[in-house]
Each structure stands twice: as C-alpha cells, then as structure tokens.
Coordinates of C-alpha atoms and ligand atoms in Angstrom, one line a residue:
M1 CA -12.9 -14.4 11.3
T2 CA -10.9 -13.9 14.5
A3 CA -7.5 -15.4 15.0
G4 CA -6.0 -17.7 17.5
G5 CA -6.8 -21.2 16.5
G6 CA -3.9 -23.6 16.0
E7 CA -1.3 -21.1 16.8
R8 CA -0.4 -22.4 20.2
S9 CA 2.6 -24.6 20.8
N10 CA 5.0 -25.6 23.5
V11 CA 7.4 -22.6 23.7
A12 CA 9.9 -24.5 25.8
E13 CA 10.5 -27.0 23.0
L14 CA 11.0 -24.4 20.2
P15 CA 14.4 -23.9 18.7
S16 CA 16.4 -20.8 19.2
L17 CA 17.8 -18.9 16.2
D18 CA 20.9 -21.0 16.0
E19 CA 18.8 -24.1 15.3
V20 CA 16.4 -22.4 12.9
E21 CA 17.0 -23.6 9.4
L22 CA 15.7 -22.3 6.1
D23 CA 14.9 -24.3 3.0
D24 CA 15.5 -22.9 -0.6
R25 CA 13.0 -24.8 -2.6
F26 CA 12.0 -21.9 -4.8
V27 CA 15.4 -20.9 -5.9
R28 CA 16.5 -24.5 -6.2
S29 CA 13.7 -25.3 -8.5
L30 CA 13.7 -22.3 -10.9
P31 CA 16.2 -20.4 -13.0
M32 CA 18.1 -17.8 -11.0
D33 CA 20.5 -15.1 -11.8
D34 CA 23.9 -15.8 -10.2
E35 CA 25.7 -12.6 -11.2
R36 CA 26.8 -10.7 -8.1
R37 CA 27.8 -7.4 -9.7
P38 CA 26.4 -4.5 -7.7
G39 CA 24.2 -1.9 -9.2
S40 CA 20.8 -1.8 -10.9
R41 CA 20.3 -3.7 -14.2
Q42 CA 17.9 -5.5 -16.4
V43 CA 17.9 -9.2 -15.5
L44 CA 16.6 -11.5 -18.2
G45 CA 15.4 -15.1 -18.3
V46 CA 15.3 -15.8 -14.6
V47 CA 12.8 -15.5 -11.7
G48 CA 15.2 -13.6 -9.5
S49 CA 18.7 -12.8 -8.4
F50 CA 20.9 -14.0 -5.6
V51 CA 21.9 -11.0 -3.5
D52 CA 22.7 -10.5 0.1
P53 CA 21.2 -7.9 2.4
A54 CA 23.4 -4.9 3.1
P55 CA 24.5 -4.8 6.7
V56 CA 23.2 -2.0 9.0
R57 CA 25.0 -0.2 11.8
A58 CA 23.1 -0.7 15.0
P59 CA 20.0 -2.9 14.7
W60 CA 17.5 -2.9 17.5
L61 CA 14.2 -4.7 17.9
V62 CA 11.3 -2.3 17.8
A63 CA 8.4 -4.9 17.8
H64 CA 7.5 -8.4 17.0
S65 CA 4.4 -10.6 16.5
R66 CA 4.1 -13.3 19.0
E67 CA 1.7 -15.3 16.9
M68 CA 4.1 -15.3 14.0
L69 CA 7.0 -16.3 16.2
E70 CA 5.0 -19.3 17.4
R71 CA 3.7 -20.1 13.9
L72 CA 7.3 -20.2 12.6
E73 CA 8.3 -22.3 15.6
I74 CA 10.9 -19.9 16.9
S75 CA 11.5 -19.8 20.6
A76 CA 10.3 -16.6 22.3
A77 CA 13.6 -16.7 24.2
A78 CA 15.3 -15.8 20.9
L79 CA 13.9 -12.3 21.4
D80 CA 16.1 -11.7 24.4
S81 CA 19.3 -12.1 22.5
A82 CA 21.0 -9.4 20.4
D83 CA 21.1 -12.0 17.6
F84 CA 17.4 -11.5 16.8
A85 CA 17.9 -8.0 15.6
Q86 CA 21.1 -9.1 13.8
V87 CA 19.3 -11.8 11.9
F88 CA 16.1 -9.9 11.1
S89 CA 17.9 -6.8 9.9
G90 CA 19.9 -9.0 7.5
N91 CA 23.3 -8.7 9.3
R92 CA 23.5 -12.4 10.1
K93 CA 22.3 -15.3 8.1
L94 CA 20.2 -18.2 9.3
A95 CA 21.4 -21.7 8.5
G96 CA 20.4 -22.7 4.9
S97 CA 19.7 -19.1 3.9
R98 CA 20.5 -18.1 0.3
P99 CA 19.0 -14.6 0.1
W100 CA 17.5 -13.4 -3.2
A101 CA 15.4 -10.8 -4.8
A102 CA 12.5 -11.4 -7.2
C103 CA 12.2 -10.1 -10.8
Y104 CA 8.8 -8.8 -11.6
G105 CA 7.2 -6.1 -13.8
G106 CA 3.9 -4.3 -13.5
H107 CA 1.4 -1.8 -14.6
Q108 CA 1.7 1.3 -12.5
F109 CA -1.3 3.6 -12.6
G110 CA -2.5 1.9 -15.7
A111 CA 0.7 2.0 -17.7
W112 CA 3.2 -0.8 -18.3
A113 CA 6.3 0.1 -16.3
G114 CA 8.7 -2.7 -17.4
Q115 CA 11.0 -4.4 -14.9
L116 CA 10.4 -3.5 -11.3
G117 CA 11.3 -6.4 -8.9
D118 CA 12.3 -6.5 -5.3
G119 CA 14.3 -3.3 -5.1
R120 CA 14.7 -3.3 -1.4
A121 CA 13.5 -6.7 -0.3
H122 CA 15.4 -9.9 0.3
T123 CA 13.8 -13.3 0.7
L124 CA 15.9 -15.2 3.3
G125 CA 14.4 -18.6 2.6
E126 CA 11.5 -20.8 3.6
R127 CA 10.8 -21.9 7.1
V128 CA 9.2 -25.4 7.1
T129 CA 7.4 -26.1 10.4
S130 CA 6.8 -29.4 12.1
S131 CA 3.3 -29.6 10.7
G132 CA 4.6 -29.1 7.1
E133 CA 3.6 -25.4 6.8
R134 CA 6.1 -23.5 4.6
W135 CA 6.6 -19.8 5.1
E136 CA 8.7 -17.5 3.1
L137 CA 10.7 -15.0 5.2
Q138 CA 11.4 -11.7 3.5
L139 CA 13.2 -8.6 4.7
K140 CA 12.0 -5.3 3.4
G141 CA 14.3 -2.2 3.6
S142 CA 17.4 -4.5 3.7
G143 CA 19.5 -2.9 1.0
P144 CA 19.9 -2.6 -2.8
T145 CA 19.4 -5.3 -5.4
P146 CA 19.6 -5.4 -9.2
Y147 CA 16.0 -4.2 -9.1
S148 CA 16.6 -1.0 -7.1
R149 CA 16.5 1.2 -10.2
G150 CA 19.0 3.5 -8.7
A151 CA 17.1 3.9 -5.3
D152 CA 18.8 3.2 -2.0
G153 CA 17.1 -0.1 -1.1
R154 CA 16.1 1.2 2.3
A155 CA 12.9 1.9 4.1
V156 CA 12.0 4.5 6.7
M157 CA 10.7 3.8 10.2
R158 CA 7.3 5.4 9.5
S159 CA 6.4 3.2 6.5
S160 CA 7.9 0.1 8.3
V161 CA 5.8 0.6 11.4
R162 CA 2.8 0.9 9.2
E163 CA 3.6 -2.2 7.2
F164 CA 4.3 -4.2 10.4
L165 CA 1.2 -3.2 12.2
C166 CA -1.2 -3.4 9.3
S167 CA -0.1 -6.9 8.2
E168 CA -0.9 -8.3 11.6
A169 CA -4.1 -6.1 12.1
M170 CA -5.5 -7.4 8.8
H171 CA -4.8 -11.0 9.9
H172 CA -6.7 -10.5 13.1
L173 CA -9.6 -8.9 11.2
G174 CA -9.8 -12.1 9.1
V175 CA -8.7 -10.4 5.9
P176 CA -6.2 -12.5 3.8
T177 CA -2.8 -10.8 4.1
T178 CA 0.9 -11.3 4.2
R179 CA 2.1 -11.4 7.8
A180 CA 4.9 -9.7 9.7
L181 CA 7.3 -11.3 12.2
S182 CA 9.4 -8.4 13.3
L183 CA 10.3 -4.7 13.0
V184 CA 13.9 -3.8 13.5
G185 CA 15.4 -0.3 13.6
T186 CA 18.6 0.0 11.6
G187 CA 20.4 2.7 13.7
E188 CA 21.0 4.5 10.4
Q189 CA 19.3 7.5 8.7
V190 CA 17.6 7.4 5.4
V191 CA 17.0 10.6 3.4
R192 CA 13.5 11.0 2.1
D193 CA 11.6 13.9 0.5
M194 CA 8.3 12.9 2.1
F195 CA 6.0 15.1 0.0
Y196 CA 8.2 15.4 -3.1
D197 CA 8.3 19.1 -2.5
G198 CA 12.0 19.7 -2.4
N199 CA 12.4 19.2 1.4
P200 CA 14.4 16.0 1.9
R201 CA 15.3 15.2 5.4
P202 CA 17.0 12.3 7.2
E203 CA 14.7 9.8 9.0
P204 CA 15.4 6.7 11.0
G205 CA 15.6 3.5 8.9
A206 CA 14.0 0.1 9.6
V207 CA 13.6 -3.4 8.3
V208 CA 10.4 -5.4 8.5
C209 CA 10.5 -9.2 8.2
R210 CA 7.4 -10.2 6.2
V211 CA 6.0 -13.7 6.1
A212 CA 3.8 -15.4 3.5
P213 CA 3.5 -18.7 1.7
T214 CA 4.8 -16.8 -1.3
F215 CA 5.2 -13.1 -2.2
L216 CA 4.5 -13.7 -5.9
R217 CA 2.5 -11.0 -7.6
L218 CA 0.6 -10.7 -10.8
G219 CA 3.7 -8.8 -12.1
N220 CA 6.0 -11.9 -11.6
F221 CA 4.1 -13.6 -14.5
Q222 CA 3.6 -10.4 -16.6
V223 CA 7.3 -9.7 -16.9
F224 CA 7.9 -12.8 -18.9
A225 CA 5.1 -12.1 -21.3
A226 CA 6.5 -8.6 -21.9
R227 CA 9.8 -10.2 -22.8
R228 CA 8.4 -13.2 -24.5
E229 CA 10.3 -15.5 -22.2
W230 CA 7.7 -18.2 -22.4
A231 CA 9.7 -21.2 -21.1
V232 CA 10.6 -19.4 -17.8
Q233 CA 7.0 -18.2 -17.5
R234 CA 5.8 -21.7 -17.8
Q235 CA 8.3 -23.0 -15.2
L236 CA 7.1 -20.4 -12.8
L237 CA 3.4 -21.2 -13.5
D238 CA 4.0 -24.9 -13.0
H239 CA 5.9 -24.4 -9.8
T240 CA 3.2 -22.0 -8.5
I241 CA 0.3 -24.4 -9.3
R242 CA 2.1 -27.5 -8.0
H243 CA 2.9 -26.0 -4.6
W244 CA 0.3 -23.4 -3.9
F245 CA -2.7 -24.6 -5.9
P246 CA -2.2 -28.4 -5.8
E247 CA -6.0 -29.0 -5.7
L248 CA -6.0 -28.0 -9.4
L249 CA -3.8 -31.0 -10.3
Q250 CA -6.0 -33.8 -9.0
D251 CA -6.1 -36.0 -12.0
A252 CA -3.6 -34.5 -14.4
S253 CA 0.0 -34.9 -13.2
D254 CA 1.4 -32.0 -15.2
P255 CA -0.2 -28.6 -15.6
G256 CA -1.2 -27.7 -19.1
P257 CA -3.3 -25.0 -20.9
A258 CA -6.5 -26.1 -19.2
T259 CA -4.8 -26.0 -15.8
Y260 CA -3.5 -22.5 -16.5
V261 CA -7.1 -21.3 -17.2
E262 CA -8.4 -22.9 -14.1
W263 CA -5.6 -21.4 -12.1
F264 CA -6.3 -17.9 -13.5
G265 CA -10.0 -18.4 -12.6
E266 CA -8.9 -19.2 -9.0
V267 CA -6.7 -16.1 -8.8
V268 CA -9.7 -14.1 -10.1
R269 CA -12.0 -15.5 -7.5
R270 CA -9.6 -15.0 -4.6
T271 CA -9.0 -11.4 -5.7
A272 CA -12.7 -10.7 -5.9
R273 CA -13.2 -12.1 -2.4
L274 CA -10.3 -10.0 -1.1
M275 CA -11.8 -6.8 -2.5
V276 CA -15.0 -7.6 -0.6
E277 CA -13.0 -7.9 2.6
W278 CA -11.3 -4.6 2.0
M279 CA -14.7 -3.0 1.4
R280 CA -16.1 -4.6 4.5
V281 CA -13.4 -3.1 6.9
G282 CA -12.9 0.2 5.0
F283 CA -9.3 -0.5 3.9
V284 CA -7.9 1.5 1.0
H285 CA -4.7 0.0 -0.4
G286 CA -3.6 3.2 -2.2
V287 CA -1.3 1.7 -4.8
M288 CA -3.1 -1.1 -6.6
N289 CA -0.5 -1.6 -9.3
T290 CA -0.3 -5.1 -10.8
D291 CA 3.0 -5.6 -9.0
N292 CA 1.2 -4.9 -5.7
L293 CA -1.5 -7.6 -6.1
S294 CA -0.7 -11.1 -4.7
I295 CA -1.1 -14.2 -6.7
L296 CA -2.6 -15.9 -3.6
G297 CA -5.3 -13.2 -3.1
L298 CA -3.5 -11.8 -0.1
T299 CA -3.2 -8.1 0.8
I300 CA 0.4 -7.3 -0.1
D301 CA 2.7 -4.2 0.0
Y302 CA 1.4 -1.9 2.6
G303 CA 2.5 1.6 1.4
P304 CA 0.3 4.7 1.4
Y305 CA -2.7 2.7 2.5
G306 CA -5.4 4.2 4.7
W307 CA -8.6 3.4 6.6
L308 CA -11.8 5.1 5.9
E309 CA -12.7 7.3 8.7
D310 CA -15.6 9.4 7.3
F311 CA -17.4 7.3 4.7
D312 CA -16.5 8.5 1.2
W313 CA -16.3 6.3 -1.9
S314 CA -13.8 8.7 -3.5
W315 CA -11.4 8.9 -0.6
T316 CA -7.8 8.0 -1.3
P317 CA -5.0 8.2 1.2
N318 CA -2.3 8.4 -1.5
T319 CA -1.3 12.0 -2.3
T320 CA 0.2 10.8 -5.6
D321 CA -3.3 9.6 -6.6
A322 CA -5.2 12.6 -5.4
A323 CA -5.8 14.0 -8.8
T324 CA -7.1 10.9 -10.6
R325 CA -8.4 8.9 -7.6
R326 CA -7.7 5.7 -9.6
Y327 CA -7.2 3.8 -6.3
A328 CA -9.9 5.4 -4.2
Y329 CA -12.0 3.2 -1.8
G330 CA -14.9 2.8 -4.2
A331 CA -12.7 2.1 -7.2
Q332 CA -10.9 -0.9 -5.8
P333 CA -13.1 -3.7 -7.0
Q334 CA -13.0 -2.3 -10.6
V335 CA -9.3 -1.7 -10.5
A336 CA -8.6 -5.3 -9.3
A337 CA -10.6 -6.6 -12.3
W338 CA -8.6 -4.4 -14.6
N339 CA -5.4 -5.8 -13.1
L340 CA -6.6 -9.3 -13.5
A341 CA -7.3 -8.7 -17.1
Q342 CA -3.6 -7.7 -17.5
L343 CA -2.6 -11.0 -15.9
G344 CA -5.0 -12.9 -18.3
G345 CA -3.4 -11.1 -21.2
A346 CA 0.0 -12.3 -20.0
L347 CA -1.2 -15.9 -20.1
I348 CA -2.6 -16.1 -23.7
E349 CA 0.5 -17.6 -25.2
Q350 CA 0.5 -20.5 -22.7
V351 CA -3.2 -21.2 -23.1
G352 CA -3.2 -20.8 -26.9
E353 CA -6.5 -18.9 -27.1
T354 CA -8.1 -15.9 -25.5
A355 CA -11.7 -17.1 -25.0
P356 CA -11.3 -19.3 -22.0
L357 CA -9.3 -16.7 -20.2
D358 CA -12.0 -14.1 -21.0
E359 CA -14.6 -16.5 -19.7
A360 CA -12.6 -17.0 -16.4
L361 CA -12.2 -13.2 -16.0
R362 CA -16.0 -12.8 -16.4
G363 CA -16.3 -14.9 -13.2
Y364 CA -15.0 -11.9 -11.3
G365 CA -18.3 -10.0 -11.3
A366 CA -20.5 -12.9 -10.1
V367 CA -18.1 -13.8 -7.3
Y368 CA -17.7 -10.2 -6.2
E369 CA -21.5 -9.5 -6.4
E370 CA -22.4 -12.6 -4.3
A371 CA -19.7 -12.2 -1.7
S372 CA -20.4 -8.5 -1.4
R373 CA -24.1 -9.0 -0.8
E374 CA -23.3 -11.6 1.9
M375 CA -20.9 -9.2 3.4
M376 CA -23.4 -6.3 3.5
A377 CA -26.1 -8.6 5.0
A378 CA -23.6 -9.6 7.7
K379 CA -22.7 -6.0 8.5
L380 CA -26.4 -5.3 8.9
G381 CA -27.0 -8.5 10.9
L382 CA -29.4 -10.0 8.4
P383 CA -29.2 -13.6 7.3
G384 CA -29.2 -12.4 3.6
L385 CA -30.3 -9.6 1.4
E386 CA -33.7 -10.5 -0.1
G387 CA -35.1 -8.8 -3.1
E388 CA -35.4 -5.2 -4.2
D389 CA -36.5 -3.8 -0.9
D390 CA -33.2 -4.9 0.8
D391 CA -31.2 -3.6 -2.1
A392 CA -33.0 -0.3 -1.7
L393 CA -32.3 -0.3 2.0
V394 CA -28.5 -0.8 1.4
D395 CA -28.5 1.9 -1.3
E396 CA -30.2 4.4 0.9
M397 CA -27.8 3.6 3.8
F398 CA -24.9 4.7 1.6
E399 CA -26.8 7.9 0.8
V400 CA -27.3 8.5 4.5
L401 CA -23.7 7.8 5.2
G402 CA -22.6 10.3 2.6
Q403 CA -24.8 13.2 3.9
V404 CA -22.6 14.4 6.7
E405 CA -19.1 13.2 7.8
T406 CA -19.8 9.8 9.4
D407 CA -17.2 7.5 10.8
M408 CA -17.7 4.2 9.0
T409 CA -16.3 1.9 11.7
I410 CA -18.3 3.5 14.6
F411 CA -21.5 3.8 12.5
F412 CA -21.7 0.0 11.9
R413 CA -20.7 -0.8 15.5
R414 CA -23.3 1.6 16.9
L415 CA -26.0 0.2 14.5
T416 CA -25.8 -3.0 16.5
D417 CA -27.2 -1.1 19.5
L418 CA -29.9 0.7 17.6
P419 CA -33.3 0.6 19.5
L420 CA -35.3 -1.7 17.3
A421 CA -38.7 -1.5 19.1
E422 CA -41.5 -0.1 17.0
E423 CA -42.3 2.6 19.6
A424 CA -38.7 3.9 19.7
S425 CA -38.5 7.6 18.8
D426 CA -36.5 9.2 16.0
A427 CA -34.5 11.0 18.7
E428 CA -33.6 7.7 20.4
R429 CA -32.5 6.1 17.2
L430 CA -30.5 9.1 16.0
A431 CA -28.8 9.2 19.4
A432 CA -27.5 5.7 18.8
I433 CA -25.5 6.7 15.7
E434 CA -24.6 10.2 16.9
P435 CA -21.1 9.1 18.2
A436 CA -20.2 8.3 14.6
L437 CA -20.8 11.9 13.4
Y438 CA -17.8 14.2 13.1
S439 CA -20.0 17.3 13.6
P440 CA -23.4 16.1 15.0
T441 CA -25.0 19.5 14.6
E442 CA -24.5 19.3 10.9
L443 CA -27.2 16.6 10.7
R444 CA -30.3 18.7 10.7
G445 CA -33.4 19.5 8.7
A446 CA -34.0 17.3 5.7
A447 CA -30.8 15.3 6.2
R448 CA -31.8 14.5 9.8
E449 CA -35.2 13.4 8.7
R450 CA -33.7 11.2 6.0
A451 CA -31.3 9.5 8.4
A452 CA -34.2 8.9 10.9
R453 CA -36.3 7.5 8.1
W454 CA -33.6 5.1 7.2
L455 CA -33.0 4.0 10.8
T456 CA -36.7 3.3 11.1
A457 CA -36.7 1.2 7.9
Y458 CA -33.7 -0.7 9.1
A459 CA -35.2 -1.3 12.5
D460 CA -38.4 -2.6 10.9
R461 CA -36.3 -5.0 8.7
A462 CA -34.1 -6.1 11.6
R463 CA -37.1 -6.9 13.9
R464 CA -37.9 -9.8 11.6
H465 CA -34.9 -11.8 12.9
D466 CA -33.7 -13.2 16.2
P467 CA -32.0 -10.3 18.0
Q468 CA -29.2 -12.6 19.5
S469 CA -28.1 -14.0 16.2
R470 CA -28.3 -10.5 14.6
R471 CA -25.9 -9.1 17.3
R472 CA -23.5 -12.0 16.9
R473 CA -23.4 -11.6 13.1
M474 CA -22.8 -7.9 13.4
A475 CA -20.1 -8.3 16.0
R476 CA -18.1 -10.5 13.7
A477 CA -18.6 -8.4 10.5
N478 CA -18.0 -4.9 12.1
P479 CA -14.7 -4.4 13.8
K480 CA -14.5 -2.0 16.7
Y481 CA -10.8 -1.5 16.4
V482 CA -9.0 -0.8 13.1
L483 CA -5.6 0.7 12.5
R484 CA -6.8 4.3 12.3
N485 CA -4.3 6.4 10.5
Y486 CA -3.6 8.7 13.4
L487 CA -3.1 5.8 15.8
A488 CA -0.4 4.4 13.6
Q489 CA 1.2 7.9 13.5
L490 CA 1.3 8.2 17.3
A491 CA 3.1 4.8 17.5
I492 CA 5.5 6.0 14.7
D493 CA 6.3 9.2 16.7
E494 CA 7.6 7.0 19.6
A495 CA 9.4 4.5 17.4
E496 CA 11.2 7.3 15.7
K497 CA 12.4 8.4 19.1
G498 CA 13.7 4.9 19.8
D499 CA 10.8 3.4 21.8
G500 CA 8.8 0.5 20.4
A501 CA 6.4 0.1 23.3
K502 CA 3.6 2.0 21.6
V503 CA 3.8 -0.1 18.5
M504 CA 3.5 -3.2 20.7
E505 CA 0.6 -1.7 22.7
L506 CA -1.3 -0.9 19.5
L507 CA -0.7 -4.3 18.2
E508 CA -2.1 -5.7 21.4
V509 CA -5.4 -3.9 20.9
L510 CA -5.5 -4.9 17.2
R511 CA -5.1 -8.5 18.1
R512 CA -8.8 -8.6 19.2
P513 CA -10.5 -6.1 16.8
Y514 CA -14.0 -7.5 17.3
D515 CA -13.9 -7.6 21.1
E516 CA -15.3 -4.7 23.1
Q517 CA -12.2 -4.2 25.2
P518 CA -13.9 -1.4 27.1
E519 CA -10.8 -0.2 28.9
R520 CA -9.2 0.6 25.5
E521 CA -12.2 2.2 23.9
A522 CA -11.5 5.9 24.7
Q523 CA -8.0 5.7 23.4
Y524 CA -8.3 3.3 20.5
A525 CA -11.9 3.2 19.2
A526 CA -12.5 7.0 19.0
K527 CA -13.1 9.1 16.0
R528 CA -10.1 10.8 14.4
P529 CA -9.3 13.9 16.5
E530 CA -9.4 17.3 14.9
W531 CA -5.6 17.7 15.1
A532 CA -5.1 14.7 12.9
R533 CA -7.3 16.0 10.1
H534 CA -4.5 17.7 8.2
R535 CA -1.4 16.2 9.8
P536 CA 0.8 14.3 7.3
G537 CA 0.7 10.6 8.0
C538 CA -2.8 10.9 9.6
S539 CA -4.9 11.9 6.6
M540 CA -2.5 11.9 3.7
L541 CA 0.4 9.8 2.7
S542 CA 2.8 9.8 -0.1
C543 CA 4.6 6.9 -1.8
S544 CA 7.8 8.1 -0.3
S545 CA 8.8 5.3 2.1
Ligands
AMP601 P1 5.8 0.1 -4.7 O1 4.8 0.6 -5.7 O2 6.0 1.1 -3.6 O3 5.4 -1.2 -4.1 O4 7.2 0.0 -5.3 C1 7.5 0.0 -6.7 C2 8.9 -0.5 -7.0 O5 9.9 0.4 -6.5 C3 9.2 -1.9 -6.4 O6 10.0 -2.6 -7.4 C4 10.1 -1.5 -5.2 O7 11.0 -2.6 -4.9 C5 10.8 -0.3 -5.7 N1 11.3 0.6 -4.6 C6 10.5 1.4 -3.8 N2 11.3 2.0 -2.9 C7 12.6 1.6 -3.1 C8 13.8 2.0 -2.5 N3 13.9 2.8 -1.5 N4 14.9 1.4 -3.0 C9 14.9 0.5 -4.0 N5 13.7 0.1 -4.6 C10 12.6 0.7 -4.2
MG602 MG1 5.4 -3.0 -4.3

C-alpha cells in the first residue's frame, strides 16, 4: 500500500532532456485527424487530432515529483536547466514527440453531452523505459485544441497545484491513479469567474505534466457508439485490449465479441475496487462524469475533488453539484455503476447481444461488496467481518460518526490507540477519539452514551485478536496524512505568489501518509481550522479551473 519499491535507479546514468525520446505507438496505430485548422469543431471517425501546445510567455518550475522523474528515467540534473520548464510547459518538443489531443464524449451529470475531448490537454508521446514500462506524458493547460468548445485551453495555478499534489498523494496512499511529473507556472494570466457569479478575475496560469499508461476514459469508447462509428470503435477496443489487457488474449490471437465482454467485466471490477479505495481514504471526486472515469480503473481528472473532513455521506466539494449531490461521498459507488452501464451500452453493437454485458455489469455489486467488507475490516484492524454482529458493529459506527462533526481521518487513526482492556472506563475510551471531534462539548447526553457504548463493543470485539497485527493492519488502512482541502489551499497561496516551496513541502509529507512523522503532525495532521470552514478552496470548489 505504500510506495517506494522498484523506483530507485542510478541517477548518474539517466539521460538528460536532450536524450529523452518519446514513442508514438498510439497515434501510429490508430486513425488520427491531420487537419491543423485552429478553432473548435466536431471531429469524426478518428481517435484524436494532431495539435501542438500553444507557447507560454515565461514558464517556471513550481514543483516536480522525484519518484516520477526516476520512474521515467529522466536525470534529476535536468531540473536545473531552464529547458525543463520549456519542455513541460509545451514550449519545446522532446525528440519523437507528435503532440495530439483525444476525442471523447461523455455523460455529464447524467445526460449525454456529445463530443468533449481533450480541450486543454496535449499528449506529448510515450516514454518507454529500460524495463519496458510505457508511460504516456500529457500536458494539461497547454492551449486550445479542436475539442476546446470555445474555451481557452488553459488551466489556473490553483487547480493545477491541486491536480499535481493529489495525483502523487493518491499514489502514495496506494490508490490507483494517474500520476504527475511536474507543475510549471506559465507566467501568463488566465481569466476565470471562480464561482460563476459575475466576478471574473485574472489568475496565474499553469501546466501540469500528467503521466499514466493511458488516459483513455469510458467516454473514448462511448463517442463512437453515439456516432455509430463501429469500425473505429473496434480498432480502439482491440488496441486497448492488446496493449493494456494482454492477459485477456491468452489463447485467442484476435479480440472478438467474447473478449469485449471479458474486457468490460475487467473494467467493471477495477472500477468497483477503485470506489472501495476512495471510500477507504475519504476521497470525493466531485465530477464523476463518464469522461472522467478511467478505462484502467485509475483515479483521473482531479477537479473540484475534496477530502472528507467531518464524516458525512452526503458531502460534496463541488458547488455545481450542491443541489442534487449526485457525486456526494456516499453516492460514488452507485454512480460508478451507472457510468459503467453507459459503457456497456456503447459496446452492444460489437458484442451482438445485451445479456453477456448485463451479466458482466452485475459483477460490480459482488466485487464492491467483498472488497468493501475487507476494507472495513482492515480499517478496524480485524482479520475479517464475521456475521451479523460485525455488520451491526460497522453500521452503528457510521451512526456514531454521524452524531456530531467527527474528522474521519483522525477518528480511524485514534481508534488504533483505543484502550481495549475490559476495565477501561468510558471516559478513557472517549478521550481517545476526542481529538477527532470538531466541537468536543457537543458530544453529550444520549449521544455521548451511544459513542461510549460503541467504543466498548468495538474494544470487546478487537480484544479477540492479536494486538500487534491489529495495529499493523490499521496503520496500513488508515492514513494519518491526507491532502486536506485547506492544506492544498495554503500551498496554492504561495504558488500564486511565485513560490513553489510549500507545494514541495506538502508533497514531502504526503509521500509517507501512513507514517507517524511526529514532527509534522501539528501542521499537517490537524483538523481543519475554523477559518477554513467557509473559505473558497478549503470547503467548497467550483468546476471553474
Ligand atoms: P471536466 O469535466 O472538467 O473534466 O471537463 C469537461 C470538458 O471540458 C473536457 O472536455 C475538458 O477538456 C473541457 N475543458 C475544461 N476546461 C477547459 C478549458 N479551459 N479550455 C478548453 N477546454 C476545457
Ligand atoms: Mg475531464
């Protein structure tokens, strides 16, 4: 669950940027749009368009991920040259790079939205490492494409800091995710109306370099179904299966209807497991449209996401979603299943019948249920959940968590240190979780008794197991450090003033989220402070980015 393994290499031998070469397998293998006319348009019958990033005025390196640098086998010395910011803002091309933007569609907030596509992202190419790993490098905020739908193709610093940090934080938490190599300020201003309230203002612009095996989304496959472009859809399917799901092709050399069903089933399972991981760490994506769900089961497109502070199933960080709460914390598993159903629907023509796809989709519930029970057991430090009594224990825990404002991350972490001995008093047990309460005095009367009763029941249950293995299990399932919304905002404030040190410092903490790091606790593991409760960016976010 923690990172680190296999990411070390001999820095001295790594190539500098001049020697870094990119491959173009994806665009070489599949139909692409060659038209270079500027402006937004409908692009038919292709998987994407060749388009170059638009240059920026004065790029400067705000932050980078050293793990990603090593993973991509790029010398750390490259960071010291001005070229780095030039390359990862899109001003200068790496050898072999043929930048392009993907065509995709999607259901946004439950309705089919037609063609969307990379409106402000450019894939530079694929970096193939000495061990044969292949990573797609993609800039976000790098200028308009045919898919910009009239928007400017840019991204602001605040949303870029958030995407950069969360990509790496999720990786270190052990949650499947796209990664981030770098964050570059553009030296240009971008005008945004942050809360869509008629107050546009200029903000500093930025470009993130994201990294993943592929950024394909459910919507990349849906767009062809909406247009009945079956031949291209099939080419994309075959390419995807051959390169990212080769295990599905063991005896058949060419994918066919049965392979498509198996592939769909695998996407379903991966997505179900991803939802369990989000629920485990208290992550709320905020915009779970079908164009924002990865075909590999990775967390993708960090926009108005947020981290649960006080535990609340109905919490959403996205102000655009505040009325319907379609993408609230507790709704995520259901919404993912709905999204997968849309993907299934887009595959019917290739499969020839509906039943096997329906059957594969039904696998979602079982996989989610099992992984979720395992996850809850791990969070409680139990080897497994057994029978109705354990189910009742978990249900009651959620009731207790909902009684008064309780910080989810701190609660689970403190639970590890709960006095388990039979003779421990209610007061001693309650004291263990008190640091998780936003207003400790609110927990009184019947609510206090209920909390104490649950803590006793949990202690009784936990005593049946070896205390050491319980602690170990809990320490791996319950992070101490997550990217609290207000911590990201504090780093953003500095980056907007031209200083990336706070972003790097925060990343440093988030590289070891399960470790105690006692010297960082006061600053980085504390409850959200009162001032952050209503400050934009700390408790509410809009899609404006
Ligand atoms: P989202 O739901 O934020 O992931 O984005 C939905 C669509 O809007 C995607 O196709 C994006 O590429 C596009 N988009 C968002 N912001 C911009 C922008 N500033 N310029 C061009 N396209 C954008
Ligand atoms: Mg998106």
